[in-house]
XYZ file of C-alpha atoms in Angstrom:
257
model
C 23.192 -41.456 -50.631
C 24.295 -44.208 -48.236
C 21.877 -45.751 -45.740
C 23.499 -46.662 -42.411
C 21.506 -48.832 -40.010
C 22.900 -47.771 -36.662
C 22.023 -47.442 -32.961
C 25.282 -48.290 -31.170
C 28.319 -46.158 -30.355
C 30.563 -47.939 -32.873
C 27.880 -47.638 -35.579
C 27.769 -43.902 -34.897
C 31.536 -43.637 -35.280
C 31.385 -45.564 -38.549
C 28.672 -43.231 -39.857
C 30.821 -40.237 -38.931
C 33.746 -41.755 -40.879
C 31.530 -42.358 -43.908
C 30.289 -38.760 -43.821
C 33.819 -37.384 -43.370
C 34.911 -39.346 -46.430
C 32.451 -37.263 -48.438
C 29.407 -39.494 -48.799
C 25.908 -38.162 -48.271
C 24.148 -40.461 -45.842
C 21.039 -41.143 -43.811
C 21.211 -43.112 -40.577
C 18.354 -45.034 -38.988
C 17.945 -45.945 -35.308
C 15.191 -47.424 -33.157
C 15.182 -45.191 -30.057
C 15.006 -41.463 -29.387
C 18.140 -41.631 -27.215
C 20.105 -43.189 -30.082
C 18.738 -40.540 -32.428
C 19.916 -37.780 -30.100
C 23.396 -39.309 -30.082
C 23.455 -39.341 -33.896
C 22.207 -35.753 -34.108
C 24.877 -34.605 -31.653
C 27.461 -36.129 -34.001
C 26.021 -34.077 -36.865
C 24.393 -37.034 -38.604
C 20.969 -36.993 -40.302
C 18.808 -39.625 -38.654
C 15.424 -41.294 -38.967
C 13.844 -42.931 -35.899
C 11.716 -46.061 -35.783
C 11.711 -49.773 -36.528
C 11.731 -50.550 -40.252
C 10.385 -53.628 -41.972
C 11.966 -54.936 -45.148
C 9.215 -53.200 -47.141
C 9.823 -49.940 -45.250
C 13.486 -50.169 -46.193
C 12.693 -50.899 -49.838
C 10.511 -47.780 -49.962
C 13.198 -45.712 -48.236
C 15.866 -46.916 -50.669
C 13.714 -45.840 -53.598
C 12.614 -42.535 -52.043
C 16.113 -41.403 -51.045
C 18.022 -42.850 -53.991
C 20.088 -45.083 -51.710
C 23.196 -46.476 -53.433
C 24.287 -48.878 -50.684
C 22.975 -50.240 -47.377
C 25.507 -50.381 -44.541
C 24.166 -52.602 -41.764
C 25.940 -51.638 -38.543
C 23.218 -52.800 -36.171
C 23.925 -54.590 -32.885
C 25.220 -58.190 -33.228
C 21.952 -59.414 -31.684
C 19.627 -57.284 -33.853
C 18.841 -60.363 -35.934
C 15.537 -59.174 -37.394
C 16.966 -55.800 -38.426
C 19.833 -57.446 -40.302
C 17.567 -59.904 -42.089
C 15.270 -57.056 -43.136
C 18.236 -55.048 -44.395
C 19.606 -57.929 -46.453
C 16.195 -58.695 -47.950
C 15.542 -55.044 -48.795
C 18.946 -54.518 -50.400
C 18.508 -57.635 -52.518
C 14.990 -56.686 -53.593
C 16.033 -53.105 -54.393
C 19.168 -54.241 -56.217
C 21.652 -52.230 -54.142
C 24.847 -53.458 -52.439
C 24.711 -54.564 -48.791
C 27.694 -54.211 -46.443
C 27.730 -55.719 -42.961
C 29.805 -54.125 -40.212
C 29.886 -56.098 -36.974
C 32.028 -55.371 -33.955
C 34.681 -57.993 -33.416
C 33.640 -61.033 -31.432
C 35.368 -61.792 -28.152
C 35.817 -65.413 -27.244
C 34.549 -66.228 -23.771
C 37.406 -66.922 -21.343
C 37.809 -70.583 -20.492
C 36.444 -71.463 -17.059
C 34.489 -74.278 -15.487
C 32.132 -71.566 -14.181
C 31.216 -70.421 -17.701
C 28.685 -72.032 -20.041
C 28.000 -70.899 -23.622
C 24.472 -71.498 -24.947
C 22.835 -70.930 -28.324
C 19.845 -68.752 -27.455
C 17.802 -66.986 -24.780
C 15.422 -69.886 -24.145
C 18.316 -72.272 -23.490
C 19.838 -69.707 -21.117
C 16.564 -69.246 -19.218
C 15.920 -72.974 -18.870
C 19.463 -73.592 -17.619
C 19.083 -70.736 -15.122
C 15.831 -72.294 -13.877
C 17.727 -75.495 -13.122
C 20.472 -73.674 -11.236
C 18.224 -71.288 -9.242
C 19.814 -68.795 -6.804
C 20.199 -65.037 -7.369
C 20.323 -64.524 -11.123
C 21.457 -61.243 -12.682
C 20.225 -60.787 -16.232
C 22.235 -58.309 -18.337
C 20.697 -58.975 -21.749
C 18.310 -56.001 -21.848
C 14.524 -55.747 -21.882
C 13.657 -57.056 -25.347
C 13.781 -60.729 -24.307
C 12.932 -60.202 -20.626
C 9.663 -62.160 -20.883
C 11.561 -65.329 -21.824
C 13.259 -65.176 -18.432
C 10.370 -63.953 -16.277
C 8.132 -66.730 -17.662
C 10.628 -69.347 -16.517
C 12.156 -67.823 -13.379
C 9.646 -65.674 -11.494
C 7.932 -67.645 -8.769
C 10.494 -70.431 -8.686
C 11.505 -71.439 -5.149
C 14.962 -70.286 -4.012
C 15.221 -68.056 -7.089
C 15.519 -64.281 -7.437
C 15.739 -62.586 -10.835
C 17.582 -59.249 -10.969
C 17.416 -57.485 -14.349
C 19.846 -54.794 -15.482
C 18.714 -52.589 -18.346
C 18.649 -49.064 -19.738
C 16.768 -46.502 -17.590
C 13.904 -45.949 -20.032
C 10.217 -45.542 -19.227
C 9.154 -48.352 -21.576
C 11.610 -50.709 -19.877
C 10.192 -49.912 -16.444
C 6.658 -50.397 -17.731
C 7.618 -53.783 -19.153
C 9.135 -54.826 -15.817
C 5.909 -53.870 -14.050
C 3.771 -55.749 -16.584
C 5.909 -58.874 -16.220
C 5.838 -58.757 -12.413
C 9.482 -57.918 -11.754
C 9.801 -56.214 -8.362
C 11.271 -52.689 -8.321
C 13.949 -53.746 -5.836
C 15.250 -56.224 -8.420
C 15.639 -53.729 -11.278
C 18.999 -52.109 -12.009
C 18.218 -49.224 -14.380
C 21.582 -47.807 -15.438
C 23.325 -46.658 -18.600
C 26.577 -48.527 -19.349
C 29.260 -49.312 -20.192
C 30.181 -50.661 -16.751
C 33.708 -51.053 -15.404
C 34.825 -54.331 -13.874
C 34.766 -52.651 -10.455
C 31.170 -51.469 -10.850
C 30.101 -54.904 -12.064
C 31.674 -56.458 -8.980
C 29.933 -53.959 -6.707
C 26.548 -54.793 -8.228
C 27.158 -58.545 -8.021
C 28.167 -58.177 -4.391
C 25.222 -55.927 -3.508
C 22.660 -58.411 -4.816
C 24.663 -61.501 -3.729
C 24.523 -62.809 -7.284
C 25.156 -66.536 -7.805
C 24.544 -66.651 -11.582
C 25.039 -63.990 -14.266
C 23.554 -64.134 -17.774
C 24.947 -62.079 -20.646
C 25.242 -62.153 -24.416
C 28.408 -62.086 -26.496
C 28.058 -58.504 -27.647
C 31.772 -57.710 -28.078
C 34.279 -55.407 -26.423
C 32.322 -52.248 -27.265
C 29.437 -53.787 -25.330
C 31.705 -54.232 -22.274
C 31.298 -58.002 -22.501
C 34.725 -58.758 -21.074
C 34.347 -56.504 -18.016
C 31.161 -58.139 -16.764
C 32.300 -61.696 -17.502
C 35.752 -61.259 -15.955
C 34.208 -59.615 -12.883
C 31.811 -62.529 -12.418
C 34.437 -65.233 -12.894
C 36.893 -63.519 -10.539
C 34.162 -63.602 -7.880
C 33.409 -67.267 -8.549
C 29.980 -66.491 -10.021
C 28.621 -68.934 -12.562
C 28.105 -67.284 -15.944
C 25.888 -68.146 -18.900
C 26.926 -66.555 -22.212
C 24.459 -66.461 -25.096
C 26.293 -66.840 -28.397
C 25.645 -64.550 -31.350
C 22.856 -65.423 -33.795
C 24.082 -67.466 -36.741
C 23.239 -65.327 -39.755
C 24.641 -65.817 -43.255
C 25.822 -62.302 -44.032
C 28.292 -63.348 -46.659
C 31.342 -61.158 -46.178
C 31.358 -58.935 -43.122
C 33.840 -56.430 -41.714
C 34.865 -55.522 -38.182
C 36.903 -52.364 -38.815
C 35.933 -49.019 -40.303
C 38.633 -48.858 -42.995
C 37.523 -52.164 -44.514
C 33.935 -50.910 -44.678
C 35.052 -47.699 -46.370
C 37.172 -49.603 -48.892
C 34.250 -51.899 -49.690
C 31.924 -48.923 -49.957
C 34.222 -47.270 -52.465
C 34.367 -50.479 -54.486
C 30.642 -51.146 -54.678
C 29.626 -47.507 -55.334
C 32.534 -46.471 -57.514
C 33.367 -43.741 -54.998
C 31.599 -40.527 -54.099
């Protein structure tokens, strides 16, 4: 059996390809909505965050022959847990990561290393700031931006109850929450920027599947300053950005089905 750490649309498609090739697999995701998407694709799925020890136990329990880590490029903890578990359990680890898109060159665009750097830079710039990095790191930004003079923080995130509860806990006003399911077209991004009179947009380099280019191009075309958070620097060893390469590697390390 192959263990596929998933949760994104491209991870789901990869899992489908692995299953169609003839491998028995189990996928894992963090949210119920991601689980529903996997189930609709006919994929067996387990829901919940897994520590390295959880993964080690799962590998032993299910007789896992290989761990395929297809988590989001910014799911740093999940990838580190997967690598540690695979090493401890003595099974091969394969990393699939959607291809990176280089940020378009512009004097309006700044690339930073992490969320804290992005938040501190935004605090210097002030204005109407649209945050499109999700809810997980929202506190980093609310701690530094809420209550600043001449500063409004608008956060765009998935329309989930836990996200709305987090916004309330952190003091983010309802009128400054955009709860929508992407991906967003360039035109919709522009409409949102215009509606809120955005002067600064913050995003992370999540790749084309994450509609990175649409929101950045929309902002730059409107003359909106943009902060891009670069991907975490993780030593995966070899990694692959297309499904066929993953399947070829899987065949090599398992000896086939």
